[in-house]
XYZ file of C-alpha atoms in Angstrom:
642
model
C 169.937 -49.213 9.125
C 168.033 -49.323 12.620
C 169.261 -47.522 15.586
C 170.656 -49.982 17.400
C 173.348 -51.437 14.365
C 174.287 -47.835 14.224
C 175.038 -47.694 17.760
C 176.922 -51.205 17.238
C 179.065 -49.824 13.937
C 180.202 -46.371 15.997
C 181.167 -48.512 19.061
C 183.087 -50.956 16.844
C 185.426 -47.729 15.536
C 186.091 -46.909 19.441
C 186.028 -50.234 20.797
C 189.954 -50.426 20.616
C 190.440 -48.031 23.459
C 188.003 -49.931 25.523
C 187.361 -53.383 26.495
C 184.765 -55.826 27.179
C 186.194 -58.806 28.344
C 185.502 -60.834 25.463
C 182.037 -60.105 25.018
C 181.304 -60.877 29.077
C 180.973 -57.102 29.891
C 177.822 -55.341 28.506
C 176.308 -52.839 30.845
C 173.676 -49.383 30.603
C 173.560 -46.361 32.708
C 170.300 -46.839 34.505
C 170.179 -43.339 36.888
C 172.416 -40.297 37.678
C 171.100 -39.252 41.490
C 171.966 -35.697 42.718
C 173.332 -36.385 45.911
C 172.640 -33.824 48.797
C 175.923 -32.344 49.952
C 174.915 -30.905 53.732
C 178.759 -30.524 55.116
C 177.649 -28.861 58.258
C 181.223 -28.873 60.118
C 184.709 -28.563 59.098
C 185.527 -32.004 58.564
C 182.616 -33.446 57.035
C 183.240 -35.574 54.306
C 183.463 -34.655 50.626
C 180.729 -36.074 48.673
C 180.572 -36.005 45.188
C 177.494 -34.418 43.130
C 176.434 -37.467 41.937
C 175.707 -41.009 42.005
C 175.458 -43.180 39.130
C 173.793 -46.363 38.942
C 174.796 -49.213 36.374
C 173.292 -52.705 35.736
C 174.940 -55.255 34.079
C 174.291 -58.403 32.690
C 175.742 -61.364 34.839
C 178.624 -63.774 34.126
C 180.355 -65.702 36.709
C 183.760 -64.429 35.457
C 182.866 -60.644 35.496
C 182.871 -60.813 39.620
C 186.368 -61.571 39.351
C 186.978 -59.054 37.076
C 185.562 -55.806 37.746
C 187.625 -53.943 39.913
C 186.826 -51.087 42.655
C 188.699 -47.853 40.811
C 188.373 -48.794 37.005
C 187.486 -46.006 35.034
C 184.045 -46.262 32.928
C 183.021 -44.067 30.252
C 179.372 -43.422 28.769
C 178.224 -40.943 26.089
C 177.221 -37.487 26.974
C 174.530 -34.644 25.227
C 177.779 -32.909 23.986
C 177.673 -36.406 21.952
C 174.168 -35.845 20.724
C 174.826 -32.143 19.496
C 177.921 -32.918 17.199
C 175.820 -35.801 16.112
C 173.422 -32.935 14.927
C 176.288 -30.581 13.674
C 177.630 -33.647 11.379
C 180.947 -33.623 13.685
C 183.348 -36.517 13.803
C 183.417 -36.232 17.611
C 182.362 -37.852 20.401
C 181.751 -37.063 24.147
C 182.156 -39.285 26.810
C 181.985 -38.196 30.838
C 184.187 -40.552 32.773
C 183.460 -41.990 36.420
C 185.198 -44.432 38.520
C 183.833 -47.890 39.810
C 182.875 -46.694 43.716
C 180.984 -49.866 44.726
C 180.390 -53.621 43.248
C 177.612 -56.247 44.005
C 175.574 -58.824 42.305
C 172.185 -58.854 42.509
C 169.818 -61.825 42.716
C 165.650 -61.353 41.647
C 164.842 -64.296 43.961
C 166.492 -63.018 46.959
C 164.519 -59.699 46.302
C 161.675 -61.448 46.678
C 162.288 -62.833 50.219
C 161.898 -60.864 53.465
C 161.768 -62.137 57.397
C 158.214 -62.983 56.979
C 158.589 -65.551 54.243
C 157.468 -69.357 55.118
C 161.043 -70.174 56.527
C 161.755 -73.172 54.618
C 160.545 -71.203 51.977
C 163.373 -68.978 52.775
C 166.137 -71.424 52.780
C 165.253 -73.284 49.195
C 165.610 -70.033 47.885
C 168.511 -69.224 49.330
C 170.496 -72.594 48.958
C 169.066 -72.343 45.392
C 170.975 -69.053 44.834
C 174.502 -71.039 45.058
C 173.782 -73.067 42.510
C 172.603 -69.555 39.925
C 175.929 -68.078 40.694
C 177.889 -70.829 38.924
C 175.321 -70.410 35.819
C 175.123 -67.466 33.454
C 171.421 -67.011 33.794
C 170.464 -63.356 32.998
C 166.798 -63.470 34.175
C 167.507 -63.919 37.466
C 170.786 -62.552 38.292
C 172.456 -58.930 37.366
C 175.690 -57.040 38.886
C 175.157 -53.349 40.307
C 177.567 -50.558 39.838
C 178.080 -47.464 41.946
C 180.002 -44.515 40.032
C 181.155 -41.686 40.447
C 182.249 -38.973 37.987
C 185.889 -37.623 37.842
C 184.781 -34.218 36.193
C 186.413 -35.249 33.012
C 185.309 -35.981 29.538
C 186.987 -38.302 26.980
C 186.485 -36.640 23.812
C 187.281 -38.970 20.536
C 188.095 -37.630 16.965
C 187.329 -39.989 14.001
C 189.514 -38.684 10.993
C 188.455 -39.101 7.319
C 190.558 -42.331 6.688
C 189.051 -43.498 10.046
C 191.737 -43.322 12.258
C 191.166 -42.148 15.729
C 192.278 -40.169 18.795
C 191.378 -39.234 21.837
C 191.882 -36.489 24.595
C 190.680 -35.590 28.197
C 188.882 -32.546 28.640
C 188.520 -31.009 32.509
C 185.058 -30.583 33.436
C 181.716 -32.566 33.902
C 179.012 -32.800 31.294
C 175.624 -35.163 31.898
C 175.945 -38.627 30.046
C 172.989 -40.100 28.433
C 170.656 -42.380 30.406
C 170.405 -45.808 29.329
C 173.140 -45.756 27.196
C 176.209 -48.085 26.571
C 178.405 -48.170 29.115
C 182.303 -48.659 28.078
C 185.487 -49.929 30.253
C 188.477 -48.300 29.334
C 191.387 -51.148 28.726
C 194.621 -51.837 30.687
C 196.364 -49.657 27.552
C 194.004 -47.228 27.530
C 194.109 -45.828 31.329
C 197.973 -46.795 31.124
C 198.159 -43.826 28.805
C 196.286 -41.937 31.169
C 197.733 -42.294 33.924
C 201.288 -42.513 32.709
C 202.238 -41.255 29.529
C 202.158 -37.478 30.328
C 204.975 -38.616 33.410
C 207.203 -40.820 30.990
C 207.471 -38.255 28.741
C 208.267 -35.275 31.023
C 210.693 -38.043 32.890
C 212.528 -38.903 29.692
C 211.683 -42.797 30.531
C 211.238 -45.333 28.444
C 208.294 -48.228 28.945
C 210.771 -51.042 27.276
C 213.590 -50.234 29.322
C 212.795 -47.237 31.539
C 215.565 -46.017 29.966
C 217.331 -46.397 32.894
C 220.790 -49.205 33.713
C 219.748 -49.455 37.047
C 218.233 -52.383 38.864
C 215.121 -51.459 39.042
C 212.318 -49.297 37.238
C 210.873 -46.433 38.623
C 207.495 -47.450 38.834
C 205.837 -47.621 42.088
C 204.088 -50.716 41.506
C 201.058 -51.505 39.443
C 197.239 -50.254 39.530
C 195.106 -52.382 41.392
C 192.298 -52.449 38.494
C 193.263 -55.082 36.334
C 195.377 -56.826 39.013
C 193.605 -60.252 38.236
C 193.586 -59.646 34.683
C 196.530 -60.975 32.288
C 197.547 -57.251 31.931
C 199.485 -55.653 34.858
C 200.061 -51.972 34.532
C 202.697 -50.519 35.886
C 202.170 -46.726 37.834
C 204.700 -44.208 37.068
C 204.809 -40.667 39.061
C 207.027 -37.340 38.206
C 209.341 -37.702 41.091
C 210.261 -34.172 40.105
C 206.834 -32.816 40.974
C 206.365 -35.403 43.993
C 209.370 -33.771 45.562
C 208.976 -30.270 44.760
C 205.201 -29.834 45.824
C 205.115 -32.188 48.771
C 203.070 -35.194 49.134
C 201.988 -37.098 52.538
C 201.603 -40.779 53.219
C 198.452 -41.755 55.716
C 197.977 -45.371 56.978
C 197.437 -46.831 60.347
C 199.641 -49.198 61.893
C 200.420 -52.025 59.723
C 199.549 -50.860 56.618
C 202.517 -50.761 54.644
C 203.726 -46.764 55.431
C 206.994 -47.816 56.083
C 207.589 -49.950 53.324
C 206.144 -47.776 50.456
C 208.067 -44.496 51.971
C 211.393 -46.142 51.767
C 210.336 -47.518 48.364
C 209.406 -43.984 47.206
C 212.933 -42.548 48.638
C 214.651 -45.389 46.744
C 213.036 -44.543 43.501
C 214.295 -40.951 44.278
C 217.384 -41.185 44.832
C 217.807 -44.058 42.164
C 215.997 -42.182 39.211
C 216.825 -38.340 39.514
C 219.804 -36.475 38.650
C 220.803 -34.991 41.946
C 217.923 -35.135 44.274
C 219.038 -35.006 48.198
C 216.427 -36.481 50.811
C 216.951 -35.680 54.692
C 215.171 -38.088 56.575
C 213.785 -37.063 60.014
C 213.643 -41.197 61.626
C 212.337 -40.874 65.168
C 211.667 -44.640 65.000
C 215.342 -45.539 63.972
C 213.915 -47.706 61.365
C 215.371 -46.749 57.647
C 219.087 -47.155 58.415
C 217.786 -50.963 57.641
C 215.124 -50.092 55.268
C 217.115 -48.509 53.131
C 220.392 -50.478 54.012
C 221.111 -51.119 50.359
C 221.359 -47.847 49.410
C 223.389 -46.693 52.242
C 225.601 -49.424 51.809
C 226.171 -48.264 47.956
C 229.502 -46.417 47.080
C 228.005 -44.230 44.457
C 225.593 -42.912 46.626
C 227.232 -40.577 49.166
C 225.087 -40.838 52.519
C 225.032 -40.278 56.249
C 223.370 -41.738 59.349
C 223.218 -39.502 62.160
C 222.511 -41.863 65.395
C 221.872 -40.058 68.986
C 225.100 -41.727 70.796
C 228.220 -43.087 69.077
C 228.308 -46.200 67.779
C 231.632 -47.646 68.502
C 231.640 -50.848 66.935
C 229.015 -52.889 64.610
C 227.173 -54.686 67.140
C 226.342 -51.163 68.770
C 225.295 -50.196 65.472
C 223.322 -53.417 64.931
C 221.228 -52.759 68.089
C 220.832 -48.917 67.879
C 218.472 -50.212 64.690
C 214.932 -51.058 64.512
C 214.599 -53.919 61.981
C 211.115 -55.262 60.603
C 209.761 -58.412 62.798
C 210.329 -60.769 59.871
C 214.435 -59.721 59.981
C 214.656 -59.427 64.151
C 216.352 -62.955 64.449
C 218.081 -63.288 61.174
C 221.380 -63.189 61.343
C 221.920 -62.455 57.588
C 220.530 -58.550 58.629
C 223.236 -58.320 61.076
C 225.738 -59.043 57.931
C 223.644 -56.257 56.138
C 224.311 -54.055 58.675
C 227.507 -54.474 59.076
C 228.307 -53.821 55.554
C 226.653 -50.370 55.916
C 228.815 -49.564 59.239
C 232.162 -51.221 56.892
C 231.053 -47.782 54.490
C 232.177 -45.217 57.603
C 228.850 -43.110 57.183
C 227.538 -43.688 60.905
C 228.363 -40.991 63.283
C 226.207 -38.724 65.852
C 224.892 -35.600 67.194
C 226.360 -32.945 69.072
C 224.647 -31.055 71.156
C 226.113 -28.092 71.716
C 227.519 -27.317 74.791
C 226.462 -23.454 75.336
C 223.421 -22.758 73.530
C 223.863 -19.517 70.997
C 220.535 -17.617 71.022
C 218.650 -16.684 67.459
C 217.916 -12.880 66.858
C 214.156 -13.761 67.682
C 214.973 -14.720 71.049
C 216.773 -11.353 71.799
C 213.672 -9.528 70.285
C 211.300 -11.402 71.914
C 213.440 -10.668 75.099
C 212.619 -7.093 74.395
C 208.970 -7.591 73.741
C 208.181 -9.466 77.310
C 210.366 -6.606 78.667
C 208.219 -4.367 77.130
C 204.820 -5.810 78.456
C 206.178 -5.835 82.361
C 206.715 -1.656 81.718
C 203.565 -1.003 80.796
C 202.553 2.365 82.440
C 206.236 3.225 82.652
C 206.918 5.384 79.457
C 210.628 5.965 80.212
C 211.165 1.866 79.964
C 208.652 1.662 76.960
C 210.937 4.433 75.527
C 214.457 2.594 76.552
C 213.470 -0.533 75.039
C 212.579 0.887 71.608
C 215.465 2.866 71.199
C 217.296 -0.580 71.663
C 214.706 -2.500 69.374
C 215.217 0.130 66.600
C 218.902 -0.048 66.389
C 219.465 -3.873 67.126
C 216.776 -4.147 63.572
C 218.750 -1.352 62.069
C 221.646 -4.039 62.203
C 219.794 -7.255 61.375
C 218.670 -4.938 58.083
C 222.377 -4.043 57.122
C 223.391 -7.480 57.667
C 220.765 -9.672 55.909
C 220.559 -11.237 59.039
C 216.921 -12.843 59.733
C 214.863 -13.901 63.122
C 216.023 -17.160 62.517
C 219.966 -16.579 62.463
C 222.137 -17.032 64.998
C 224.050 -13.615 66.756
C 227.586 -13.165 66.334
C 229.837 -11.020 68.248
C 228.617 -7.795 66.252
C 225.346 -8.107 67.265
C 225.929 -8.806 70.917
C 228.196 -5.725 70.878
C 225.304 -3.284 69.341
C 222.791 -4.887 71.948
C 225.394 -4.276 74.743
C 226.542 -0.583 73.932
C 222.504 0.266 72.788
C 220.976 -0.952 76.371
C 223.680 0.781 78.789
C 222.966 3.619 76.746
C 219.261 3.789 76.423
C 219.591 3.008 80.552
C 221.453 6.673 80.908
C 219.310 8.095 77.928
C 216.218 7.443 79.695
C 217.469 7.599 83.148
C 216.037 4.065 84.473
C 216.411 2.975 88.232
C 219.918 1.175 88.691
C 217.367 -1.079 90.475
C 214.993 -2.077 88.094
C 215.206 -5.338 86.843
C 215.592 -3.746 83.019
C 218.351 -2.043 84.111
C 219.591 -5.019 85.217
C 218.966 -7.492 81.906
C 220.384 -4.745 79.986
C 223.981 -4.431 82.162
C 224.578 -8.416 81.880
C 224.344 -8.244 77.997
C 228.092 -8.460 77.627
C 227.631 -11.971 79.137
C 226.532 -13.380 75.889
C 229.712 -13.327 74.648
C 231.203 -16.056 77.232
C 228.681 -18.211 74.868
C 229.817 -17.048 71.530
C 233.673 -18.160 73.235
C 232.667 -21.224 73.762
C 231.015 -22.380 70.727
C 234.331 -20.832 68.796
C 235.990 -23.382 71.001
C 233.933 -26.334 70.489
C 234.764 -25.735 66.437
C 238.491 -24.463 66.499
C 239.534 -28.264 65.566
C 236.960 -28.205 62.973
C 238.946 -28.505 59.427
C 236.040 -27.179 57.089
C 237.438 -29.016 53.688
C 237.814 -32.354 56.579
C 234.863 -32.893 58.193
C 235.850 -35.415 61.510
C 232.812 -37.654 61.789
C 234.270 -39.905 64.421
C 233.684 -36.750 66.679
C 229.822 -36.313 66.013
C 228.017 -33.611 63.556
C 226.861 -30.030 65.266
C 223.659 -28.449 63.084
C 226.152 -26.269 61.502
C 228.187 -29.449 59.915
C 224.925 -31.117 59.335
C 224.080 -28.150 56.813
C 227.557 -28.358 55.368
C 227.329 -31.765 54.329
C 223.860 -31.276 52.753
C 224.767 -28.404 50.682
C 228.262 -31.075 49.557
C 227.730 -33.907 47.346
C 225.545 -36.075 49.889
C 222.850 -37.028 48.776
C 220.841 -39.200 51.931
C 220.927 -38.220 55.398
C 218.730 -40.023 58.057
C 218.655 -38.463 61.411
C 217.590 -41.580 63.740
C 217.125 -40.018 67.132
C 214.447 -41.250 69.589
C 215.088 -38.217 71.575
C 211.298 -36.357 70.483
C 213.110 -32.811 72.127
C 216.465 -32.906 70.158
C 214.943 -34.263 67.078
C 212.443 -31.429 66.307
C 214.790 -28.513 67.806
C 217.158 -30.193 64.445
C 213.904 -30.264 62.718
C 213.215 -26.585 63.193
C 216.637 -25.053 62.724
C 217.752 -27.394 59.775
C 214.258 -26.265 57.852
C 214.847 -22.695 58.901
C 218.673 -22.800 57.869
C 217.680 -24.271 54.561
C 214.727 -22.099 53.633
C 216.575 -18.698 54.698
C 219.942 -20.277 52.384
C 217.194 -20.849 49.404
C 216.040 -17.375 49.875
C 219.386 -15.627 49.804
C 220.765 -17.499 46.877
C 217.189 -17.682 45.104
C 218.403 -21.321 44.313
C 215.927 -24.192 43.325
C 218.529 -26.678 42.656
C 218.822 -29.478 43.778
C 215.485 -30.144 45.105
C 215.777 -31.361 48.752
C 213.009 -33.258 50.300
C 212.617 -33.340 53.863
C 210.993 -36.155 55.672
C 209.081 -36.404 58.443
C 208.412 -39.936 59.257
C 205.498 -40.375 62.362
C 204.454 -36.609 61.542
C 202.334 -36.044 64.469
C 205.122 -35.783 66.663
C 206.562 -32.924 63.979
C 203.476 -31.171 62.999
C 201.211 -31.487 65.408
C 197.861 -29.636 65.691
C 198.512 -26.186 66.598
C 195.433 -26.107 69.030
C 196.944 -28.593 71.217
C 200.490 -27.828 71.058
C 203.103 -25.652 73.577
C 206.413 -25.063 73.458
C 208.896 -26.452 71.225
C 206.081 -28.407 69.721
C 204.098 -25.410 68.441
C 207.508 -24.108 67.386
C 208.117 -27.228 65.496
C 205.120 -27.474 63.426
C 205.017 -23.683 62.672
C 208.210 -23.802 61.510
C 207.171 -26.514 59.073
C 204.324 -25.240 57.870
C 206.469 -22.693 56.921
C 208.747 -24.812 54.910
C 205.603 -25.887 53.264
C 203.927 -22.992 52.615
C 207.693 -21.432 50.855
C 209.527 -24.289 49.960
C 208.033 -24.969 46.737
C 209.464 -21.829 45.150
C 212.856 -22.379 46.321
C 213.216 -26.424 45.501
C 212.879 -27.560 49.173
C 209.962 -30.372 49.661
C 208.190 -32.005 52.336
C 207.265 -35.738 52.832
C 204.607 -36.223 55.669
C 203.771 -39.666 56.846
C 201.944 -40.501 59.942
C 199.058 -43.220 61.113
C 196.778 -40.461 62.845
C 196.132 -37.936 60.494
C 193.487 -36.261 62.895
C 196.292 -34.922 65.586
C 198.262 -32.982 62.597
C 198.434 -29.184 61.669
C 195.647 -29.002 59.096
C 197.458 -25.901 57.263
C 200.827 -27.889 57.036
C 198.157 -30.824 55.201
C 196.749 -28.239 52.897
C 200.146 -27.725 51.275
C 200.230 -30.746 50.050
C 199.920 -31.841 46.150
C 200.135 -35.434 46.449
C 198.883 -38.330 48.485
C 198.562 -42.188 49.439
C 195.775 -42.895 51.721
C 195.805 -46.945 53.339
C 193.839 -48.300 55.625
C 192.670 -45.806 58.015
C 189.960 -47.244 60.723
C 188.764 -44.338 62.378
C 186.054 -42.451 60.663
C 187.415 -38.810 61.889
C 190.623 -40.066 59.679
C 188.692 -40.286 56.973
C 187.067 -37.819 57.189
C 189.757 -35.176 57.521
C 191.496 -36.714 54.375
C 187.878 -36.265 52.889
C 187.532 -32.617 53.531
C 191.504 -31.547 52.753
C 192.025 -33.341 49.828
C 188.789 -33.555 48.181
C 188.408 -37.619 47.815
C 184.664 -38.154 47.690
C 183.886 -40.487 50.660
C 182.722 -43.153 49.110
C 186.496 -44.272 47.366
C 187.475 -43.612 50.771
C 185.611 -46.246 52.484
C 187.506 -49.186 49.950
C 190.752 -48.470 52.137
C 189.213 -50.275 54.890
C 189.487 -53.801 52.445
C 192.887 -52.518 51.651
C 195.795 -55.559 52.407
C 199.093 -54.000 52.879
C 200.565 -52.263 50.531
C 197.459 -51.430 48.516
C 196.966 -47.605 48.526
C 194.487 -45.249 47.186
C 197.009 -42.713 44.750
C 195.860 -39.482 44.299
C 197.656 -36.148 42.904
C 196.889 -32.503 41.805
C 200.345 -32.520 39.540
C 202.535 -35.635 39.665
C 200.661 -38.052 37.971
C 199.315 -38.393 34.536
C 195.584 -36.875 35.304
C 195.085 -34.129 37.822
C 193.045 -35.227 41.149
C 191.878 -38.749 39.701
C 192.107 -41.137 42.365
C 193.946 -44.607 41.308
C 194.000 -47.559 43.601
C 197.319 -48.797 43.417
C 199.351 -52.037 44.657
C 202.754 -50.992 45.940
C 206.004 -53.106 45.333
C 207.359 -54.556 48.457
C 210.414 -52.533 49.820
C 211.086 -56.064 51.923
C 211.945 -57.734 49.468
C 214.557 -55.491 48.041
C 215.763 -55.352 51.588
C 216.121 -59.651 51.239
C 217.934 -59.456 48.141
C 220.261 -56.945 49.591
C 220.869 -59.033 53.261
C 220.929 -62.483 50.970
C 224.418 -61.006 48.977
């Protein structure tokens, strides 16, 4: 038997996990080029360590075919050595489709010097060779790149096969056969692992609810008969954070609020609070609001008194702006009772880390004054003495306890340490008492407040806010404009929750915080002041702990480039759009190790196409997966339409 019908025979016995479109795909590894990776700054791209080249022979269908992000497989020297050994398995390394064109021999041939006309006949000529399937002149190019995986392949002794991925990269065999894994094939790689740790079915999703819980379907065989749906463990999505990047128009929006939906529609008890500085999701997510078995909230910044207040407080997609039937779908949500607003409070109770850091700047303005340095230790020591014996954290609020140790502990230390009646430490630490004036009145603004009876008509402080998360709600969207009040709720709601977690060690139920147009939440600590470094340290935080303690972050933002880098590192899971800007790019590049070159195919992206990629929630670990998302809209026009 010659070489080549043994080649034929062994790819027969595989052939069943791959596909060739009907004989119309036959293709050969041609070269494997080292690339040079030079990243000379931080946010130079990721490059992968090599590019491989692949020619195959043309038909006019294939072009319509061969998809950006489909997954190719050719034989590797691990194949060659259990060839040797007499083993019944085979090696493949796996890459994905980076770049398609076709190629034309004439037009090779031409260049600006050629006799013009010359030029032209060639060219006009070349229209006509594209509707042929002539394979001397014409040939399609393919740019891969490996995923640093192997598909290995068992043959058992009655024939039957298997196959498994194996992490790592191993060199594949020049001019060999290269191999398209089918639409069943990467389904089971990119799904089945999920489905079975979900408990969901592919018939039925197991599941009596109106919808599935796939996201939508992978873009590779999208003009293929076979659609495959993309499945993701909404478990791990929550738990280990995940970020959506896109730039304005791109879909973020709509795939968010289709991933919350998904959420709360197919886990047991996971709660979402929704940070919505753009008032948007109250309509995005009407239908859900507006459902009795989900219990949910929407937290406006003024009272809405009546539905037409409600209806313009809103922001509502351009295609529902003038529809009346929205208004109808708003006012059904408002009918439910669950809109109400914040409270700020009226005297502002200070955190333990204000009082210490109090004591710190203090303690800078008396240097060279050892008496004061003295004074304000003796205080520091015994107000941390208390936080200790209390459980109390920098975070929590002070009580009436703690302003009475920091009271009796300064006019003390003042007589201790014998400082001027004149000095202006001797004067912070004589007008401690004061602070309890604010305790009064916040005991005031809550004496009406019935704990079991929460009154919503009279607005939610941060402290009822918390109650009702740790209840039976399940969705709360904050939809305040205000950026200042928004990321103060921001700050002390993640603090509250992660300090609770901590206390309780408690993990369930996950809650997954939102931050929709991150860069006003996590900005980029270089440029920020104020409450806006406060705000994104305080999420990083969250980020960096939350995990451990079920709490989760959702980051979604058009500008990637303006965000805290070490809040981006935290997270496991992400969909990249469209994103013009190079520096954008580039930054996803470096912090989530995408190769640049599947980067670069977001810039053909339509909306809702995204580029999937995950280090936990999806079948195979870091494999990026061009995706189509379903379109949250037109859930939203079913709802408005009953």
């Amino acid at each position: 038997m010659s070489q080549t019908e043994d080649n034929k025979n062994n790819n027969n016995n595989i052939l069943p996990i791959f596909t060739d479109f009907d004989g119309k795909f036959k293709g050969r590894l041609s070269a494997v080029i080292p690339t040079r990776i030079n990243n000379t700054s931080e946010n130079a791209p990721i490059s992968a360590k090599y590019d491989c080249r692949i020619k195959v022979q043309y038909h006019k269908e294939i072009m319509s075919l061969l998809e950006e992000g489909m997954i190719i497989a050719v034989k590797n020297f691990k194949s060659k050595f259990n060839n040797q050994q007499n083993n019944n398995s085979e090696y493949f390394t796996l890459f994905v489709v980076s770049r398609i064109w076709p190629d034309h021999y004439g037009m090779r041939g031409l260049s600006d010097s050629t006799y013009y006309p010359m030029q032209f006949e060639v060219i006009e000529q070349s229209v006509e060779d594209w509707d042929t399937d002539d394979k001397s002149t014409m040939m399609i190019q393919i740019s891969a790149i490996p995923i640093n995986y192997d598909l290995l392949i068992n043959t058992t002794d009655n024939g039957e096969t298997n196959h498994e991925y194996v992490k790592g990269f191993s060199y594949p065999i020049i001019g060999d056969t290269v191999f398209l894994l089918n639409a069943k094939t990467v389904s089971q790689m990119y799904n089945q692992k999920v489905m079975k740790k979900m408990n969901w079915n592919a018939n039925n999703n197991n599941c009596v609810k109106s919808e599935g819980p796939e996201l939508g379907i992978i873009k590779m065989f999208e003009n293929s008969t076979d659609k495959i749906p993309i499945y993701v463990h909404l478990d791990n999505l929550v738990r280990y954070h995940f970020g959506i990047f896109a730039f304005t128009g791109g879909g973020k929006s709509n795939l968010l609020s289709n991933i919350l939906r998904k959420i709360l529609l197919h886990t047991k008890d996971t709660k979402i609070l929704l940070f919505d500085i753009s008032c948007e999701y109250p309509f995005l997510l009407a239908e859900l609001f507006a459902d009795q078995l989900i219990e949910s909230k929407i937290i406006l910044e003024s009272p809405a008194n009546n539905a037409e207040q409600f209806y313009i407080s809103v922001v509502k997609p351009r295609e529902f702006e003038e529809d009346e039937r929205a208004k109808k779908g708003l006012l059904k949500v408002f009918e439910k009772g669950i809109t109400t607003y914040f409270v700020k409070p009226s005297s502002v109770i200070p955190t333990c880390k204000e009082i210490l850091k109090e004591l710190e700047d203090l303690k800078n303005e008396s240097t060279g004054k050892p008496h004061y340095m003295d004074a304000i230790n003796q205080i520091y020591t015994k107000l941390f003495d208390y936080m200790t014996q209390n459980n109390l954290i920098e975070s929590s609020f002070i009580d009436e306890k703690f302003v009475q140790i920091l009271s009796m502990s300064a006019i003390e230390a003042m007589k201790t340490f014998k400082v001027s009646d004149k000095a202006g430490l001797y004067a912070w630490a004589s007008s401690r008492d004061t602070l309890r004036g604010r305790l009064k009145q916040k005991k005031n603004d809550t004496t009406n407040k019935d704990n079991n009876n929460i009154n919503y008509d009279s607005g939610l402080t941060l402290d009822q806010i918390i109650e009702i998360l740790e209840g039976d709600t399940r969705l709360i969207c904050i939809s305040i404009s205000d950026p200042y009040t928004i990321k103060n709720i921001a700050l002390t709601l993640s603090r509250e929750l992660l300090y609770k977690r901590k206390r309780q060690f408690k993990v369930r139920p996950y809650i997954l915080s939102v931050f929709d147009e991150a860069q006003e939440f996590v900005q980029d600590l270089s440029n920020a002041r104020g409450i806006d470094k406060e705000c994104s340290q305080g999420l990083e935080t969250l980020l960096r702990q939350g995990r451990k303690y079920g709490l989760g972050g959702c980051i979604a933002t058009q500008r990637i480039a303006y965000l805290n880098t070490s809040a981006l590192q935290q997270l496991h899971t992400y969909f990249v759009g469209t994103l013009p800007r190079p520096y954008d790019r580039n930054v996803v590049s470096n912090t989530f190790n995408i190769d640049n070159q599947i980067l670069e195919k977001t810039l053909e992206f339509a909306p809702g196409d995204w580029l999937l990629s995950s280090y936990i929630a999806t079948g195979i670990e870091n494999v990026p997966i061009f995706i189509k998302a379903e379109d949250s809209e037109k859930k939203i026009e079913t709802f408005i339409e009953k």
